[in-house]
Amino acid sequence: MHLATLASGSSGNSIVVGHEKRNFLVDCGISLKATLHNLAILDIAPSEIEGIFITHEHSDHIKGVGAVARKLKIPIYASAKIWDELNPSIGKLKDEQRVVVKDAFTCAGLRVRVFPTSHDSQESFGVRVEVEQPVRGQSKAIGIATDTGIVTEEMHQALKGCDALVVEANHDREMLWQGGYPWYLKKRISGNYGHLENSQLAEGLLQWIEGNTQRIVLAHLSDENNTPETALSTILRILKESRVAKENRDLRLRVAPRYTPHELIVLEEY
């Protein structure tokens, strides 16, 4: 299995997940042109994208979804409530491109389990992705969760023991409250339906990381209330003081670039 962020942050979010030459996107919050360009950087052909899953309806997650789905002739997977929000804005699609999902679905030979996050949208979700029919032994697992104000119990259940994680480290608490955002926006971001703060994520990671966890990508960083250095240092400090550092010395932690794709992460087979 492999994964990479194509873009990450309030300006646009998209993640590619795949196995061999089959892939799907989690969100498409960048333009068609940017999507194809960033896929090309990763040497992934448009014909190798088989669908798009939408985590929630905010514009930084759906900006390019209609154009990309039409261009590539692929389905869009979303919950019924999210489809209610998408339908007026994404343009014409064939009926077979509108797929309503509940708890799980299959795309590109991958089994996708959907779980709720806590965000100020109609609904919001993360995913746990595994190969539908692994060739040898147990399938690897990739967990993705951004745009949530708290760590939900469903997140704990779905993300625990994943081999790779793409998870939100949106803001630093001190930077947010001392920064220039208006009061109402600070309250929204820091609330239960906003975004995860660095130390909140670190506390979640303490429960999710197991010996098989290889890679963690910190995503959806605020451009004004966080920095890659702040996020990494805060989370690494908390992890280093725990059993995680002793049990998994090969774990690699990286920050997703804002506009360009992260390098393709290929999970090692054991």
Short mmCIF file of C-alpha atoms in Angstrom, two decimals, residues 80-183:
data_model
loop_
_atom_site.label_atom_id
_atom_site.label_comp_id
_atom_site.label_asym_id
_atom_site.label_seq_id
_atom_site.Cartn_x
_atom_site.Cartn_y
_atom_site.Cartn_z
CA ALA A 80 -26.35 11.13 2.16
CA LYS A 81 -26.14 14.36 4.19
CA ILE A 82 -22.92 15.39 2.48
CA TRP A 83 -24.49 14.68 -0.91
CA ASP A 84 -27.29 17.10 0.03
CA GLU A 85 -24.62 19.78 0.36
CA LEU A 86 -22.62 18.71 -2.71
CA ASN A 87 -25.41 18.41 -5.26
CA PRO A 88 -26.11 22.14 -5.78
CA SER A 89 -22.45 23.02 -6.28
CA ILE A 90 -20.51 20.35 -8.18
CA GLY A 91 -22.29 20.37 -11.53
CA LYS A 92 -23.55 17.57 -13.74
CA LEU A 93 -22.66 13.98 -12.96
CA LYS A 94 -23.95 10.65 -14.20
CA ASP A 95 -26.12 8.76 -11.75
CA GLU A 96 -23.49 6.04 -11.33
CA GLN A 97 -20.97 8.68 -10.22
CA ARG A 98 -23.07 9.57 -7.16
CA VAL A 99 -22.41 6.83 -4.61
CA VAL A 100 -23.96 7.08 -1.14
CA VAL A 101 -21.89 5.41 1.58
CA LYS A 102 -22.64 4.61 5.21
CA ASP A 103 -20.13 2.60 7.21
CA ALA A 104 -17.85 1.11 4.55
CA PHE A 105 -17.26 0.74 0.82
CA THR A 106 -14.74 -0.74 -1.62
CA CYS A 107 -12.79 1.25 -4.20
CA ALA A 108 -9.63 0.50 -6.20
CA GLY A 109 -9.35 -2.91 -4.58
CA LEU A 110 -9.25 -1.31 -1.14
CA ARG A 111 -11.65 -1.78 1.75
CA VAL A 112 -12.55 1.59 3.26
CA ARG A 113 -14.06 1.79 6.74
CA VAL A 114 -15.72 5.13 7.50
CA PHE A 115 -15.92 6.61 11.00
CA PRO A 116 -17.21 9.95 12.36
CA THR A 117 -15.07 12.88 13.45
CA SER A 118 -16.28 16.03 15.25
CA HIS A 119 -16.47 19.10 13.00
CA ASP A 120 -18.86 21.98 12.27
CA SER A 121 -20.19 20.53 9.04
CA GLN A 122 -23.27 18.50 8.15
CA GLU A 123 -21.21 15.39 8.85
CA SER A 124 -17.50 14.66 8.91
CA PHE A 125 -15.56 11.43 8.63
CA GLY A 126 -12.19 9.76 8.70
CA VAL A 127 -11.26 6.47 7.06
CA ARG A 128 -9.29 3.32 7.75
CA VAL A 129 -8.10 1.72 4.52
CA GLU A 130 -6.90 -1.84 3.92
CA VAL A 131 -6.32 -4.02 0.87
CA GLU A 132 -9.51 -5.94 0.11
CA GLN A 133 -7.74 -9.20 -0.72
CA PRO A 134 -4.15 -9.16 0.61
CA VAL A 135 -1.80 -11.53 -1.17
CA ARG A 136 0.18 -12.51 1.90
CA GLY A 137 -1.04 -12.56 5.45
CA GLN A 138 -2.66 -9.59 7.16
CA SER A 139 -3.29 -6.40 5.22
CA LYS A 140 -1.56 -3.15 6.06
CA ALA A 141 -3.80 -0.35 7.34
CA ILE A 142 -3.78 3.39 6.65
CA GLY A 143 -5.74 5.75 8.90
CA ILE A 144 -6.80 9.27 7.92
CA ALA A 145 -8.49 11.80 10.20
CA THR A 146 -8.49 15.58 9.79
CA ASP A 147 -10.99 18.30 10.70
CA THR A 148 -12.08 17.32 14.18
CA GLY A 149 -12.24 19.35 17.38
CA ILE A 150 -11.83 16.36 19.68
CA VAL A 151 -10.51 12.82 19.50
CA THR A 152 -13.63 10.69 19.29
CA GLU A 153 -14.01 7.14 20.57
CA GLU A 154 -14.57 6.04 16.98
CA MET A 155 -11.21 7.56 16.05
CA HIS A 156 -9.52 5.56 18.80
CA GLN A 157 -11.06 2.34 17.53
CA ALA A 158 -10.26 2.97 13.86
CA LEU A 159 -6.77 4.47 14.10
CA LYS A 160 -5.24 2.17 16.70
CA GLY A 161 -2.56 -0.04 15.20
CA CYS A 162 -2.50 1.51 11.73
CA ASP A 163 0.75 1.13 9.80
CA ALA A 164 0.52 4.74 8.61
CA LEU A 165 -1.49 7.73 9.77
CA VAL A 166 -2.42 11.06 8.20
CA VAL A 167 -3.78 13.10 11.08
CA GLU A 168 -4.57 16.69 11.93
CA ALA A 169 -2.18 18.92 13.88
CA ASN A 170 -3.96 22.17 13.10
CA HIS A 171 -2.78 24.70 15.63
CA ASP A 172 -0.66 25.56 18.64
CA ARG A 173 -2.89 26.69 21.50
CA GLU A 174 -0.71 29.64 22.53
CA MET A 175 -0.21 30.85 18.95
CA LEU A 176 -3.97 30.71 18.35
CA TRP A 177 -4.97 32.68 21.45
CA GLN A 178 -2.21 35.26 21.11
CA GLY A 179 -2.72 35.66 17.36
CA GLY A 180 -4.78 38.09 15.33
CA TYR A 181 -7.87 35.99 14.61
CA PRO A 182 -11.19 37.46 15.86
CA TRP A 183 -12.58 36.01 19.08
#
